[in-house]
Short mmCIF file of C-alpha atoms and ligand atoms in Angstrom, two decimals:
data_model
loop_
_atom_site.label_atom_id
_atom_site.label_comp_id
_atom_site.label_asym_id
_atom_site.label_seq_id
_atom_site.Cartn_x
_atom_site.Cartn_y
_atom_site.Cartn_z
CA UNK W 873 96.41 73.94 133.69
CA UNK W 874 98.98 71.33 134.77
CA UNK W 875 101.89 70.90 132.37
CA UNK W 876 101.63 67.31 132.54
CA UNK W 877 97.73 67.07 131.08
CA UNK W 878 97.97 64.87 127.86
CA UNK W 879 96.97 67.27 124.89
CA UNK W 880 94.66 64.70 123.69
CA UNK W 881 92.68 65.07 126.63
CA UNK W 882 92.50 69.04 126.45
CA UNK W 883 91.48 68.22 122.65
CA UNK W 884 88.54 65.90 124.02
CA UNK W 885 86.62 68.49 125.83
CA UNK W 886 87.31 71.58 123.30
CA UNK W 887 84.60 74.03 122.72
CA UNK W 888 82.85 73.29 119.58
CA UNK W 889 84.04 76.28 116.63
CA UNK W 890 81.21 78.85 116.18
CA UNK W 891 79.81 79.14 113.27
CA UNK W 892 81.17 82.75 111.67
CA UNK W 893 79.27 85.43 112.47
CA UNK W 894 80.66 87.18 108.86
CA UNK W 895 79.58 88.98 107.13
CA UNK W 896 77.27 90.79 109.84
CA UNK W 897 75.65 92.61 107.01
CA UNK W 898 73.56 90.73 104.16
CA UNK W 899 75.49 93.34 101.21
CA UNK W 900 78.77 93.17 102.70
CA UNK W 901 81.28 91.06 100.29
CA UNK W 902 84.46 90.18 102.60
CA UNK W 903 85.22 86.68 100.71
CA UNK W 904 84.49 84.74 97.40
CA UNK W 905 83.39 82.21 99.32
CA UNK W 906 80.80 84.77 100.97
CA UNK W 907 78.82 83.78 98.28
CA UNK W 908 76.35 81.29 96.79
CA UNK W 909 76.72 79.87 93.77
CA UNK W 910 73.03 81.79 93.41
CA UNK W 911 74.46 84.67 94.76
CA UNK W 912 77.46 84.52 92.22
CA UNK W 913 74.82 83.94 89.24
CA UNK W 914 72.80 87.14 91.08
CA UNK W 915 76.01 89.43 90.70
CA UNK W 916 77.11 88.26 87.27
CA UNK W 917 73.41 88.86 85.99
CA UNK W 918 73.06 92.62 87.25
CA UNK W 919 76.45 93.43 86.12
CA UNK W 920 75.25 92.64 82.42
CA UNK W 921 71.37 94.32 83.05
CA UNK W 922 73.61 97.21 84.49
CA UNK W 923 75.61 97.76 81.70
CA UNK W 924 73.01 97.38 79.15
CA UNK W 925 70.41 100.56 80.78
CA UNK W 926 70.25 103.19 79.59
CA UNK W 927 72.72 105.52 81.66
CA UNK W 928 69.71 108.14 82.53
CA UNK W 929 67.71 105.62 84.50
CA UNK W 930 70.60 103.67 85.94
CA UNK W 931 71.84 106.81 87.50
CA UNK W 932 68.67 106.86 89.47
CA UNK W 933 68.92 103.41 91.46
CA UNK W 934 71.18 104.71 94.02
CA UNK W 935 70.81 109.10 93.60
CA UNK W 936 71.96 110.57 96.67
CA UNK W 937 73.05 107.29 98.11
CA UNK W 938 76.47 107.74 99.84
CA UNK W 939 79.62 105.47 99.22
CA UNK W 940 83.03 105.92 100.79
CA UNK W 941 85.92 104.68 99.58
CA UNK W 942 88.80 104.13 102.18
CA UNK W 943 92.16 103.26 100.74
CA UNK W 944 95.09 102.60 103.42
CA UNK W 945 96.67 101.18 99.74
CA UNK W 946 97.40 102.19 96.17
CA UNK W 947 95.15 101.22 93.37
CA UNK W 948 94.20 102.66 89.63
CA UNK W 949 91.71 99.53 88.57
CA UNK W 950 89.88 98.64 91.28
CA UNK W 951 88.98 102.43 92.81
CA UNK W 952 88.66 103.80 89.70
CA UNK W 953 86.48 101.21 88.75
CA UNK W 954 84.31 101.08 92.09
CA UNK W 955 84.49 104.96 92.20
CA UNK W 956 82.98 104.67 88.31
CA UNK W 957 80.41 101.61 89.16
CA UNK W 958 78.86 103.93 92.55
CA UNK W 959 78.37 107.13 90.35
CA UNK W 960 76.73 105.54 87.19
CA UNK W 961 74.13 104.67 89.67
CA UNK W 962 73.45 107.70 90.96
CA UNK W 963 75.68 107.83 94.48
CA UNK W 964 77.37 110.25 96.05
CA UNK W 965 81.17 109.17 96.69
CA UNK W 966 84.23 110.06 98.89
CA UNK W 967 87.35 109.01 99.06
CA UNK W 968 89.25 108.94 101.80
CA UNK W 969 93.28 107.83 101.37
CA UNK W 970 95.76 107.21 104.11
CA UNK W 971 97.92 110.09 102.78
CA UNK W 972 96.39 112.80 102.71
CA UNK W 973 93.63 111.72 106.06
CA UNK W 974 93.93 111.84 109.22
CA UNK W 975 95.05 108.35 109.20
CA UNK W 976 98.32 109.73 108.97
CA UNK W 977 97.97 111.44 112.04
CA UNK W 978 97.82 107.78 113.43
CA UNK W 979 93.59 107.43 113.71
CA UNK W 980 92.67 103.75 113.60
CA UNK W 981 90.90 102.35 111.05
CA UNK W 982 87.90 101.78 113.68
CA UNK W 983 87.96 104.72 114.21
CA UNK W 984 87.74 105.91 110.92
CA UNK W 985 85.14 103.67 109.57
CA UNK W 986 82.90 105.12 112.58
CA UNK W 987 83.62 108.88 111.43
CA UNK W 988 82.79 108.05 108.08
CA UNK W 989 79.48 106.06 109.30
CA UNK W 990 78.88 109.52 111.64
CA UNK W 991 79.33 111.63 108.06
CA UNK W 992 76.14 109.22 106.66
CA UNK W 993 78.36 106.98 104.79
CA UNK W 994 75.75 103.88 103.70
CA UNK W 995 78.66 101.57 102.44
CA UNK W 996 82.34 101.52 102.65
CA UNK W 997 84.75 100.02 100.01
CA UNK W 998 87.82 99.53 102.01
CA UNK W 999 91.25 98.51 100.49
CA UNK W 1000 94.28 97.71 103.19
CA UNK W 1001 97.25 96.22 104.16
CA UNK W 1002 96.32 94.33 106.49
CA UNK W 1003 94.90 90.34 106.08
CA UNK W 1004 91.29 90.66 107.92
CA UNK W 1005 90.98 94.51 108.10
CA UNK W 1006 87.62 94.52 105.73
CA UNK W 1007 86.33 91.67 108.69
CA UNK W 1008 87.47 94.59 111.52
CA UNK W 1009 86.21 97.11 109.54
CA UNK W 1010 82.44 95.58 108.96
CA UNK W 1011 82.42 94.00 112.76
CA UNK W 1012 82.84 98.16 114.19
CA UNK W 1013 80.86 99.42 111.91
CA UNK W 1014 78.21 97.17 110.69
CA UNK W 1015 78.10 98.80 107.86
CA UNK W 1016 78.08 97.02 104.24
CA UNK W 1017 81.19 96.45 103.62
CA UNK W 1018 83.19 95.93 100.12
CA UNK W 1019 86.53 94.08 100.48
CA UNK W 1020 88.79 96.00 97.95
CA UNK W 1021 91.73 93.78 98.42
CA UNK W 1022 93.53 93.01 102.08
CA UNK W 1023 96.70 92.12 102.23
CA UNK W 1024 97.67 88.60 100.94
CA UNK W 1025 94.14 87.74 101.98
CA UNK W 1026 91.55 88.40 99.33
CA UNK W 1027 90.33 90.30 96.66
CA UNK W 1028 86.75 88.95 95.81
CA UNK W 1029 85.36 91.56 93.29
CA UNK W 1030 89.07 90.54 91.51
CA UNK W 1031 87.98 87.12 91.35
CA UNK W 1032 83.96 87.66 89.97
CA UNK W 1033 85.51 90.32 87.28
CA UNK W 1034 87.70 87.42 86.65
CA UNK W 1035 85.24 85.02 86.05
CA UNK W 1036 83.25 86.83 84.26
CA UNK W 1037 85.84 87.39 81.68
CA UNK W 1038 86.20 83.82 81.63
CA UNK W 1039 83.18 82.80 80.84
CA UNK W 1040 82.88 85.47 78.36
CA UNK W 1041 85.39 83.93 76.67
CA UNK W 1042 84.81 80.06 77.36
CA UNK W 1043 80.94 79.65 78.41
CA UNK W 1044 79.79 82.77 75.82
CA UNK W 1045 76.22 83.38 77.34
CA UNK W 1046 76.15 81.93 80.75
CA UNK W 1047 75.39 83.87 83.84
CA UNK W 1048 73.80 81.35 86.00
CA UNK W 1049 76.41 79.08 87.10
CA UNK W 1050 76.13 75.84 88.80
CA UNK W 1051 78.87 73.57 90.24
CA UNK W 1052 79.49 72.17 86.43
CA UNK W 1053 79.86 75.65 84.98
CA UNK W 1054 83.29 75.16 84.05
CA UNK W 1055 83.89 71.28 84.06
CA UNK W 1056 86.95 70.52 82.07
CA UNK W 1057 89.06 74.04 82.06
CA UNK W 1058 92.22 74.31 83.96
CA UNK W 1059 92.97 77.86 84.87
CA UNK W 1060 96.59 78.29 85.56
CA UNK W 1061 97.70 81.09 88.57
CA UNK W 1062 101.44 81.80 87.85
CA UNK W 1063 103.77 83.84 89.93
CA UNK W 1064 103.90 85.21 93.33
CA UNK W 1065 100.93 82.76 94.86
CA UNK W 1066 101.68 83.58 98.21
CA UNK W 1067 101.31 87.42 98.64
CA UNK W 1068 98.25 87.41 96.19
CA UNK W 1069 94.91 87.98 97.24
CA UNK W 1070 93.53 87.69 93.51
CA UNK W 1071 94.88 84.09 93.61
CA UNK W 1072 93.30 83.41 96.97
CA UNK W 1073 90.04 84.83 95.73
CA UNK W 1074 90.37 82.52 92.62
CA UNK W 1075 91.27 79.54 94.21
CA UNK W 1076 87.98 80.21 96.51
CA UNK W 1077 86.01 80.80 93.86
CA UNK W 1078 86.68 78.88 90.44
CA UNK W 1079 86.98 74.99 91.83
CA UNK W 1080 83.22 75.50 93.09
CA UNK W 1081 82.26 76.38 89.26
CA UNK W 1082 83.49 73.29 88.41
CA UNK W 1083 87.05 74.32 86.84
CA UNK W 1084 90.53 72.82 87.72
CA UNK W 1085 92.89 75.34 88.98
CA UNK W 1086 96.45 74.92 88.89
CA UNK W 1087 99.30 76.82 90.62
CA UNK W 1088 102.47 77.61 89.27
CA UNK W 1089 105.40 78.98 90.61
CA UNK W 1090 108.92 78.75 92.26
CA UNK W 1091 108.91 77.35 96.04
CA UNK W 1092 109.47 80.95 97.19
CA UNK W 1093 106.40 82.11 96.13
CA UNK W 1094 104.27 79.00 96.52
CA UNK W 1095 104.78 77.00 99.35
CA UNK W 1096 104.12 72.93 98.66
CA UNK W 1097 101.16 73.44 101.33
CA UNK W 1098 98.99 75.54 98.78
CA UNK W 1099 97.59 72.04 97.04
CA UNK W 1100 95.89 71.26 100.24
CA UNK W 1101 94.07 74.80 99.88
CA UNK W 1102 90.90 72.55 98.59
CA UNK W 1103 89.62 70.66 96.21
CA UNK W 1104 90.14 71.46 92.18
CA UNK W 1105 93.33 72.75 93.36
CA UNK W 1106 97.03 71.02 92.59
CA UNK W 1107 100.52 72.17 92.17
CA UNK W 1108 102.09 72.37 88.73
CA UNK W 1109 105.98 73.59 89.15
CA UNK W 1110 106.93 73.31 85.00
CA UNK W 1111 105.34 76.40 83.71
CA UNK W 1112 105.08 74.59 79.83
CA UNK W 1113 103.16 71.84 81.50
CA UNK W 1114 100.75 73.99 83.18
CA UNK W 1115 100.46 75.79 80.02
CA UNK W 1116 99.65 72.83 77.93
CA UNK W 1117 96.63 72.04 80.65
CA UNK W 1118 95.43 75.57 80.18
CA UNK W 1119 92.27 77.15 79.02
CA UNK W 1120 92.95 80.14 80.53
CA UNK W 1121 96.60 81.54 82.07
CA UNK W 1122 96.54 83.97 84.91
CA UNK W 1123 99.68 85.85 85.54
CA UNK W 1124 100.76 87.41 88.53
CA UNK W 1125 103.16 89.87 89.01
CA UNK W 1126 106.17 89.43 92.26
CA UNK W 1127 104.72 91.76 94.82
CA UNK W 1128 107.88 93.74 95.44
CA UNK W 1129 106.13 95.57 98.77
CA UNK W 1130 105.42 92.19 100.60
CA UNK W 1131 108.41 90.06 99.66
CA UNK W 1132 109.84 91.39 103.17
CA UNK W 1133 113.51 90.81 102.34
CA UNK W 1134 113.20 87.23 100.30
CA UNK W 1135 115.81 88.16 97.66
CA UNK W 1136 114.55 86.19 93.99
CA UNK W 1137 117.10 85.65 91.22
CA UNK W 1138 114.59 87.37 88.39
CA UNK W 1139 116.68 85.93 85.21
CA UNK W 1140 115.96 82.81 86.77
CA UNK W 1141 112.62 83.37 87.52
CA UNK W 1142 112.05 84.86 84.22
CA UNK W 1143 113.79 81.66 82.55
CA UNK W 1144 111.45 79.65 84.32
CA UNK W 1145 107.98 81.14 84.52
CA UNK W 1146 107.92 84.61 82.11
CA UNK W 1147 105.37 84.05 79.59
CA UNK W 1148 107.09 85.17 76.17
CA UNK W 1149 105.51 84.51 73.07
CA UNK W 1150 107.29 82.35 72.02
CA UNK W 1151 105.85 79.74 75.16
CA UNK W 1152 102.37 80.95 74.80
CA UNK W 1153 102.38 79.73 70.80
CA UNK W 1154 104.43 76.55 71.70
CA UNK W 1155 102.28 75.42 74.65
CA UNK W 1156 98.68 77.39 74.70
CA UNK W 1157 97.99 78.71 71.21
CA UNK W 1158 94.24 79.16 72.45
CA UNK W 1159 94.41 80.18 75.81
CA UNK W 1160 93.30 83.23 76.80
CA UNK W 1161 95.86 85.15 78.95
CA UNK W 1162 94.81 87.29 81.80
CA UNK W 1163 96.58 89.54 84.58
CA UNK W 1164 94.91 91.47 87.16
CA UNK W 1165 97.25 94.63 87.18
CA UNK W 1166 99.41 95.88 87.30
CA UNK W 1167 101.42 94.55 84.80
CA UNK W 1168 105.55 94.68 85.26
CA UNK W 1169 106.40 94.14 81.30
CA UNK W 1170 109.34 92.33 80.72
CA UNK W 1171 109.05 90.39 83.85
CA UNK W 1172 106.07 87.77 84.31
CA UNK W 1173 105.09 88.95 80.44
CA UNK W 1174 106.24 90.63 77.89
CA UNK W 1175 105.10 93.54 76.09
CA UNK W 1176 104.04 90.94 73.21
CA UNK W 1177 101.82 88.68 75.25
CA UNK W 1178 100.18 91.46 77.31
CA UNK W 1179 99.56 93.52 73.98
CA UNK W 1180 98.93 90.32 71.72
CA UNK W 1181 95.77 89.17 69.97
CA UNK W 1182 95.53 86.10 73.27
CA UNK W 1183 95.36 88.76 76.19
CA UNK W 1184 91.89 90.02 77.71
CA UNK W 1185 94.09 91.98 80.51
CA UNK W 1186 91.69 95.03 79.22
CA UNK W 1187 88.72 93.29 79.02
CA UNK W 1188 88.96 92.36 82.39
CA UNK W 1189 89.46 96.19 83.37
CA UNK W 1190 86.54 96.95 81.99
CA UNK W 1191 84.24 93.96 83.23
CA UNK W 1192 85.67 95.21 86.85
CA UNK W 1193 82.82 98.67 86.09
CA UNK W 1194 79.76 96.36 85.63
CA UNK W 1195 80.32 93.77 88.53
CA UNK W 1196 81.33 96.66 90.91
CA UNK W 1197 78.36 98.62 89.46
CA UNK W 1198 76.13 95.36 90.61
CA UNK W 1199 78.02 94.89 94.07
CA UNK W 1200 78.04 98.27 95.40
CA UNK W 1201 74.18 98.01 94.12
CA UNK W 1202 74.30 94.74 96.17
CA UNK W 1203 75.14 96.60 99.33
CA UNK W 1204 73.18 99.24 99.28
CA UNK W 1205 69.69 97.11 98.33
CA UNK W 1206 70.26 94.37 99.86
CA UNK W 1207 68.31 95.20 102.96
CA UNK W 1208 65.59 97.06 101.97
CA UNK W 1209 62.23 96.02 100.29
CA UNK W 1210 62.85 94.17 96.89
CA UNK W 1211 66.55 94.33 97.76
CA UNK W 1212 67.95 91.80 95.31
CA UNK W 1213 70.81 89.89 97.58
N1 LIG P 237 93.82 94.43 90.16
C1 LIG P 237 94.01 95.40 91.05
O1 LIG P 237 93.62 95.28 92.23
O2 LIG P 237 94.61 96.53 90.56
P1 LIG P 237 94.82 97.88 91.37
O3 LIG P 237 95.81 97.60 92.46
O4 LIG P 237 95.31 98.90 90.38
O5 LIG P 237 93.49 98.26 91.97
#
């Protein structure tokens, strides 16, 4: 091409973007926003039918089925809980970790998802790294695929645990949301924004319900460019302000692994943006305080406000069981007869 050819000319006769082909497979989850609101509803429903049965006949709907979990990263919550959610209905599981795989002889992770599709894996649950490697993963293997958390990218089971905890809390009752769900709450996302997939998946998710999510944080660790993420979505620097929006307060913890040499002053960050108890009674003495895990006490929160009467950090733990029960179900049903995606 000549180096003289006006760019708005090159614009004029760009390709049109294709559509996504993602997610190949109809019980993959790779994003929040892979779902419909219907789909959302779908997934929040199960999780509470699943629950409820009786643990002898649940542990039939997927006997024998087989489940791999691949973790390139370290988790308690969410394998735990997906490991937890596949055997209560019946399935086989494996997990397979970088350290102690042949991953660490240096096999790729396409190559890896195919010897785990060759060993009759039906699903993989994949946590990594890498932004996009749940996308590489499902594209190789076309397997359903279960996005456990990549990267800075996303964390989508994170986000329907989340909401489900909030609507537990603030819509007691509702399972079949609808774009109005949560008209008029503000959820506030505090903390390291920009290397958090759980806030991604939030952001994704919670505007479309309706609710008004704010983002709080020191320019470090949310860049002025978040606000323009979409709509329901704004910038709220002075923590107490945010708070006294706030229904509900999510905190995130600095993640140390990914800062990749950004040094933070933390008695200033904890002047600014720690949530003491002393804040939370001042500024949200209803909200209900959430934190996806792992918690650094002392730092975002302290041992008060994570242990105090306001925090549903545990309840969220445990709502992670039933809406991983209903997505791995979600996979594995999804494309046969009756499948319920
Ligand atoms: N919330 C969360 O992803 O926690 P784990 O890293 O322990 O799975």
């Amino acid at each position: 091409m000549s180096p003289t050819a006006p760019p708005a000319r090159r614009l004029l006769h760009a390709p049109p973007v294709a559509a996504s082909p993602f997610p190949y497979h109809p019980g993959s989850l790779l994003s929040a926003s892979d779902l419909s609101l219907e789909g959302v509803s779908h997934i929040l429903a199960r999780a509470t039918a699943l629950e409820n049965q009786d643990p002898l006949v649940r542990d039939r709907i997927l006997a024998k089925r087989r489940v791999a979990l691949l973790f390139y990263e370290s988790s308690t919550r969410t394998r735990t809980s997906f490991e937890l959610a596949a055997k209560g209905l019946g399935a086989d599981t494996t997990l397979v970790s970088s350290l102690s795989s042949s991953i660490e002889k240096g096999e790729t992770l396409k190559d890896t998802g195919l010897t785990l599709r060759a060993l009759g894996a039906e699903t993989i649950i994949l946590r990594h790294n890498s932004s996009g490697a749940a996308w590489l993963l499902e594209a190789e293997t076309r397997l359903p695929v279960l996005n456990a958390g990549d990267g800075m990218h996303e964390h989508p089971t994170q986000a329907l645990l989340d909401l489900r905890t909030i609507l537990a809390h603030l819509r007691p009752g509702v399972e079949a949301v609808t774009s109005e769900t949560l008209a008029g709450v503000t959820v506030s996302i505090v903390g390291d924004i920009l290397h958090s997939r759980v806030a991604r998946s939030n952001m994704l998710l919670l505007p479309r319900l309706g609710a008004r999510v704010l983002l709080c944080g020191p320019k470090e660790l949310l860049p002025e460019l978040a606000a323009q993420a979409g709509p329901g979505i704004a910038i709220e620097r002075d923590f107490e302000a945010a708070l006294r929006q706030s229904q509900a307060v999510m905190m995130l913890r600095i993640q140390a692994e990914r800062l990749a040499g950004l040094q933070l002053d933390l008695d200033e960050y904890k002047a600014n943006y720690q949530l003491t108890g002393l804040r939370l009674a001042a500024h949200a003495p209803a909200a209900i305080v959430m934190h996806p895990g792992p918690i650094i006490r002392g730092l975002e929160v302290t041992a008060g406000v994570a242990d105090g009467p306001q925090s549903v950090i545990l309840e969220q733990v445990r709502n992670g069981v039933a809406i991983r029960m209903a997505v791995v179900e979600r996979a594995l049903l999804a494309t046969e007869p009756g499948g319920r995606a």
